[in-house]
């Protein structure tokens, strides 16, 4: 029997996917380190979310995501892989997934975080959070790449998702990137001029006639 899994990135065999409340967790084994944990999104129950104070307090009533259909002979392998990957602060739930094309709901397996686990961070001031994401990295890569990829996926797969929190964080991180690039240019203002002068002198030496 096939299994459907709702996941941000599967990394395992599947033969189909369907496009369709996130909160912030910290990650010390993918997008951060134990000394400087990165930030990743996690699903939590709405009843938990309603108890939190958030800078973006207008969460929609539904979660947008991707459901992967796992071929029967790979179900056990994928389940073992996901249990290991999501072991840090998640519990297994089964929930209905409503495909964007209006077809009947699919029973899917999802991993949901609980606020009482040590990985749960909860709400943070948006600019401080953006700066933390901008600085963090881990074995799976830069934390900012994770955020910007998530923002792009939401814009492309679910333009009606209305996830202002993710879009706002991505905007702030892009501004930090631009400011960092501008500062680098200011610290090295003579590089291109020096290189151009050096090249001109070399050209004059080559063109100078020899007697």
mmCIF file of C-alpha atoms in Angstrom:
data_model
loop_
_atom_site.group_PDB
_atom_site.id
_atom_site.type_symbol
_atom_site.label_atom_id
_atom_site.label_comp_id
_atom_site.label_asym_id
_atom_site.label_seq_id
_atom_site.Cartn_x
_atom_site.Cartn_y
_atom_site.Cartn_z
ATOM 1 C CA UNK A 1 0.000 0.000 0.000
ATOM 2 C CA UNK A 2 1.336 3.452 -0.955
ATOM 3 C CA UNK A 3 1.903 6.180 1.627
ATOM 4 C CA UNK A 4 1.490 9.947 1.278
ATOM 5 C CA UNK A 5 3.898 12.189 3.178
ATOM 6 C CA UNK A 6 3.681 15.950 3.620
ATOM 7 C CA UNK A 7 7.239 17.246 3.592
ATOM 8 C CA UNK A 8 9.304 20.251 2.594
ATOM 9 C CA UNK A 9 12.085 18.132 1.054
ATOM 10 C CA UNK A 10 11.783 14.378 0.839
ATOM 11 C CA UNK A 11 15.183 13.258 -0.394
ATOM 12 C CA UNK A 12 13.808 9.748 -0.973
ATOM 13 C CA UNK A 13 11.958 7.864 -3.763
ATOM 14 C CA UNK A 14 8.441 8.950 -4.706
ATOM 15 C CA UNK A 15 6.512 8.813 -7.952
ATOM 16 C CA UNK A 16 4.123 11.733 -7.541
ATOM 17 C CA UNK A 17 3.629 14.937 -5.643
ATOM 18 C CA UNK A 18 0.650 17.225 -5.097
ATOM 19 C CA UNK A 19 1.004 20.982 -4.703
ATOM 20 C CA UNK A 20 -1.225 22.572 -2.184
ATOM 21 C CA UNK A 21 0.660 27.108 10.197
ATOM 22 C CA UNK A 22 4.208 27.271 10.371
ATOM 23 C CA UNK A 23 6.225 28.333 13.382
ATOM 24 C CA UNK A 24 9.931 28.762 13.934
ATOM 25 C CA UNK A 25 12.057 25.952 15.349
ATOM 26 C CA UNK A 26 15.819 26.017 15.730
ATOM 27 C CA UNK A 27 18.052 23.547 13.944
ATOM 28 C CA UNK A 28 21.456 22.507 15.213
ATOM 29 C CA UNK A 29 21.940 19.588 12.835
ATOM 30 C CA UNK A 30 20.903 20.959 9.421
ATOM 31 C CA UNK A 31 20.959 24.767 9.061
ATOM 32 C CA UNK A 32 22.910 25.582 12.213
ATOM 33 C CA UNK A 33 25.179 24.192 14.919
ATOM 34 C CA UNK A 34 24.696 23.432 18.640
ATOM 35 C CA UNK A 35 26.579 26.653 19.420
ATOM 36 C CA UNK A 36 24.557 28.742 16.948
ATOM 37 C CA UNK A 37 21.323 26.953 15.996
ATOM 38 C CA UNK A 38 19.707 27.995 12.729
ATOM 39 C CA UNK A 39 15.982 28.552 12.254
ATOM 40 C CA UNK A 40 13.591 26.257 10.362
ATOM 41 C CA UNK A 41 9.812 26.138 10.110
ATOM 42 C CA UNK A 42 7.689 23.517 11.817
ATOM 43 C CA UNK A 43 4.014 22.636 11.936
ATOM 44 C CA UNK A 44 2.200 23.108 15.242
ATOM 45 C CA UNK A 45 -1.433 22.694 16.193
ATOM 46 C CA UNK A 46 -3.468 25.880 15.893
ATOM 47 C CA UNK A 47 -4.526 25.645 19.551
ATOM 48 C CA UNK A 48 -0.847 26.096 20.481
ATOM 49 C CA UNK A 49 -0.372 28.936 18.004
ATOM 50 C CA UNK A 50 -3.308 30.874 19.452
ATOM 51 C CA UNK A 51 -1.532 30.966 22.829
ATOM 52 C CA UNK A 52 1.526 32.706 21.376
ATOM 53 C CA UNK A 53 2.218 36.394 20.829
ATOM 54 C CA UNK A 54 3.396 36.917 17.273
ATOM 55 C CA UNK A 55 4.449 39.965 15.260
ATOM 56 C CA UNK A 56 2.461 38.517 12.352
ATOM 57 C CA UNK A 57 -0.793 37.503 14.020
ATOM 58 C CA UNK A 58 -3.015 36.953 10.976
ATOM 59 C CA UNK A 59 -2.285 33.302 10.175
ATOM 60 C CA UNK A 60 -4.594 31.709 7.581
ATOM 61 C CA UNK A 61 -6.798 28.776 8.509
ATOM 62 C CA UNK A 62 -4.887 26.285 6.377
ATOM 63 C CA UNK A 63 -1.337 25.123 5.757
ATOM 64 C CA UNK A 64 0.107 24.968 2.251
ATOM 65 C CA UNK A 65 2.553 22.180 1.481
ATOM 66 C CA UNK A 66 3.583 19.347 -0.813
ATOM 67 C CA UNK A 67 2.343 15.761 -0.487
ATOM 68 C CA UNK A 68 4.551 12.991 -1.867
ATOM 69 C CA UNK A 69 3.147 9.596 -2.864
ATOM 70 C CA UNK A 70 5.626 6.916 -1.800
ATOM 71 C CA UNK A 71 5.667 3.760 -3.902
ATOM 72 C CA UNK A 72 4.662 0.674 -1.841
ATOM 73 C CA UNK A 73 8.042 -1.081 -1.954
ATOM 74 C CA UNK A 74 9.764 2.035 -0.563
ATOM 75 C CA UNK A 75 7.341 2.880 2.272
ATOM 76 C CA UNK A 76 9.373 1.211 5.043
ATOM 77 C CA UNK A 77 12.636 2.747 3.803
ATOM 78 C CA UNK A 78 11.182 6.251 3.583
ATOM 79 C CA UNK A 79 9.475 5.951 6.959
ATOM 80 C CA UNK A 80 12.766 4.948 8.599
ATOM 81 C CA UNK A 81 14.606 7.812 6.883
ATOM 82 C CA UNK A 82 12.038 10.410 7.967
ATOM 83 C CA UNK A 83 11.884 9.108 11.536
ATOM 84 C CA UNK A 84 15.641 9.671 11.795
ATOM 85 C CA UNK A 85 15.572 13.074 10.084
ATOM 86 C CA UNK A 86 12.637 14.385 12.112
ATOM 87 C CA UNK A 87 13.563 12.773 15.426
ATOM 88 C CA UNK A 88 14.598 16.088 16.955
ATOM 89 C CA UNK A 89 11.369 17.382 18.477
ATOM 90 C CA UNK A 90 8.583 16.062 16.234
ATOM 91 C CA UNK A 91 5.650 13.685 16.652
ATOM 92 C CA UNK A 92 3.855 11.695 13.953
ATOM 93 C CA UNK A 93 0.285 12.590 12.975
ATOM 94 C CA UNK A 94 -2.100 11.660 10.173
ATOM 95 C CA UNK A 95 -4.078 14.491 8.608
ATOM 96 C CA UNK A 96 -6.237 15.062 5.506
ATOM 97 C CA UNK A 97 -4.470 16.774 2.603
ATOM 98 C CA UNK A 98 -6.687 18.732 0.187
ATOM 99 C CA UNK A 99 -5.177 18.809 -3.347
ATOM 100 C CA UNK A 100 -5.222 22.165 -5.126
ATOM 101 C CA UNK A 101 -7.132 20.659 -8.061
ATOM 102 C CA UNK A 102 -10.179 19.999 -5.873
ATOM 103 C CA UNK A 103 -9.877 16.200 -5.909
ATOM 104 C CA UNK A 104 -10.866 14.243 -2.755
ATOM 105 C CA UNK A 105 -8.709 14.650 0.386
ATOM 106 C CA UNK A 106 -5.759 12.297 0.886
ATOM 107 C CA UNK A 107 -4.793 10.791 4.238
ATOM 108 C CA UNK A 108 -1.193 11.856 4.792
ATOM 109 C CA UNK A 109 1.543 11.404 7.368
ATOM 110 C CA UNK A 110 2.915 14.656 8.836
ATOM 111 C CA UNK A 111 5.502 15.481 11.480
ATOM 112 C CA UNK A 112 4.249 18.078 13.963
ATOM 113 C CA UNK A 113 6.315 19.912 16.549
ATOM 114 C CA UNK A 114 5.184 20.647 20.098
ATOM 115 C CA UNK A 115 6.080 23.868 21.959
ATOM 116 C CA UNK A 116 7.311 21.901 24.977
ATOM 117 C CA UNK A 117 10.269 20.357 23.112
ATOM 118 C CA UNK A 118 13.690 21.949 23.574
ATOM 119 C CA UNK A 119 14.029 22.788 19.874
ATOM 120 C CA UNK A 120 10.977 25.062 19.856
ATOM 121 C CA UNK A 121 11.887 28.758 19.804
ATOM 122 C CA UNK A 122 8.541 30.499 19.455
ATOM 123 C CA UNK A 123 7.973 34.091 18.312
ATOM 124 C CA UNK A 124 10.913 36.456 17.916
ATOM 125 C CA UNK A 125 11.289 40.091 16.921
ATOM 126 C CA UNK A 126 11.355 39.946 13.081
ATOM 127 C CA UNK A 127 14.544 41.941 12.501
ATOM 128 C CA UNK A 128 16.500 40.009 15.137
ATOM 129 C CA UNK A 129 15.239 36.759 13.638
ATOM 130 C CA UNK A 130 16.217 37.830 10.110
ATOM 131 C CA UNK A 131 19.720 38.778 11.281
ATOM 132 C CA UNK A 132 20.114 35.421 13.044
ATOM 133 C CA UNK A 133 19.044 33.542 9.911
ATOM 134 C CA UNK A 134 21.410 35.654 7.799
ATOM 135 C CA UNK A 135 24.387 34.640 9.986
ATOM 136 C CA UNK A 136 23.597 30.937 10.550
ATOM 137 C CA UNK A 137 24.782 27.894 8.618
ATOM 138 C CA UNK A 138 25.147 24.157 9.192
ATOM 139 C CA UNK A 139 25.867 20.812 7.471
ATOM 140 C CA UNK A 140 22.887 21.277 5.119
ATOM 141 C CA UNK A 141 23.931 24.760 4.060
ATOM 142 C CA UNK A 142 23.203 28.421 4.762
ATOM 143 C CA UNK A 143 20.145 29.175 6.864
ATOM 144 C CA UNK A 144 19.289 32.125 4.594
ATOM 145 C CA UNK A 145 19.177 29.813 1.546
ATOM 146 C CA UNK A 146 16.605 27.665 3.363
ATOM 147 C CA UNK A 147 14.430 30.727 4.042
ATOM 148 C CA UNK A 148 14.727 32.213 0.557
ATOM 149 C CA UNK A 149 13.971 28.843 -1.078
ATOM 150 C CA UNK A 150 10.900 28.484 1.129
ATOM 151 C CA UNK A 151 9.745 31.977 0.167
ATOM 152 C CA UNK A 152 10.206 31.179 -3.528
ATOM 153 C CA UNK A 153 8.347 27.863 -3.202
ATOM 154 C CA UNK A 154 5.393 29.552 -1.492
ATOM 155 C CA UNK A 155 5.267 32.226 -4.189
ATOM 156 C CA UNK A 156 5.397 29.689 -7.026
ATOM 157 C CA UNK A 157 3.357 26.769 -5.640
ATOM 158 C CA UNK A 158 0.914 28.658 -3.437
ATOM 159 C CA UNK A 159 0.678 32.352 -4.385
ATOM 160 C CA UNK A 160 -2.537 32.584 -2.347
ATOM 161 C CA UNK A 161 -0.938 31.233 0.823
ATOM 162 C CA UNK A 162 -0.821 34.682 2.406
ATOM 163 C CA UNK A 163 2.212 33.795 4.526
ATOM 164 C CA UNK A 164 3.249 37.350 5.424
ATOM 165 C CA UNK A 165 5.667 36.111 8.085
ATOM 166 C CA UNK A 166 7.872 34.208 5.623
ATOM 167 C CA UNK A 167 7.669 36.923 2.960
ATOM 168 C CA UNK A 168 8.616 39.608 5.490
ATOM 169 C CA UNK A 169 11.583 37.618 6.817
ATOM 170 C CA UNK A 170 12.802 36.935 3.268
ATOM 171 C CA UNK A 171 12.569 40.649 2.434
ATOM 172 C CA UNK A 172 14.618 41.539 5.518
ATOM 173 C CA UNK A 173 17.286 38.936 4.708
ATOM 174 C CA UNK A 174 17.571 40.193 1.119
ATOM 175 C CA UNK A 175 18.090 43.709 2.487
ATOM 176 C CA UNK A 176 20.842 42.395 4.766
ATOM 177 C CA UNK A 177 22.479 40.715 1.759
ATOM 178 C CA UNK A 178 22.385 43.964 -0.210
ATOM 179 C CA UNK A 179 23.785 45.990 2.693
ATOM 180 C CA UNK A 180 26.596 43.471 3.109
ATOM 181 C CA UNK A 181 27.454 43.701 -0.601
ATOM 182 C CA UNK A 182 27.431 47.513 -0.459
ATOM 183 C CA UNK A 183 29.763 47.509 2.555
ATOM 184 C CA UNK A 184 32.165 45.178 0.746
ATOM 185 C CA UNK A 185 32.296 47.571 -2.210
ATOM 186 C CA UNK A 186 32.991 50.511 0.108
ATOM 187 C CA UNK A 187 35.857 48.633 1.762
ATOM 188 C CA UNK A 188 37.463 47.918 -1.633
ATOM 189 C CA UNK A 189 36.846 51.088 -3.687
ATOM 190 C CA UNK A 190 40.273 51.160 -5.422
ATOM 191 C CA UNK A 191 40.410 47.564 -6.607
ATOM 192 C CA UNK A 192 38.989 48.109 -10.092
ATOM 193 C CA UNK A 193 40.909 51.408 -10.594
ATOM 194 C CA UNK A 194 44.220 49.791 -9.594
ATOM 195 C CA UNK A 195 43.603 46.842 -11.886
ATOM 196 C CA UNK A 196 42.745 49.158 -14.788
ATOM 197 C CA UNK A 197 45.895 51.292 -14.261
ATOM 198 C CA UNK A 198 48.053 48.181 -14.013
ATOM 199 C CA UNK A 199 46.626 46.836 -17.275
ATOM 200 C CA UNK A 200 47.246 50.175 -19.045
ATOM 201 C CA UNK A 201 50.901 50.244 -17.964
ATOM 202 C CA UNK A 202 51.389 46.685 -19.235
ATOM 203 C CA UNK A 203 49.860 47.635 -22.596
ATOM 204 C CA UNK A 204 52.193 50.642 -22.935
ATOM 205 C CA UNK A 205 55.209 48.440 -22.247
ATOM 206 C CA UNK A 206 54.123 46.001 -24.937
ATOM 207 C CA UNK A 207 53.503 48.748 -27.515
ATOM 208 C CA UNK A 208 56.745 50.684 -26.790
ATOM 209 C CA UNK A 209 59.143 50.231 -29.750
ATOM 210 C CA UNK A 210 62.484 48.598 -29.054
ATOM 211 C CA UNK A 211 65.709 49.921 -30.650
#
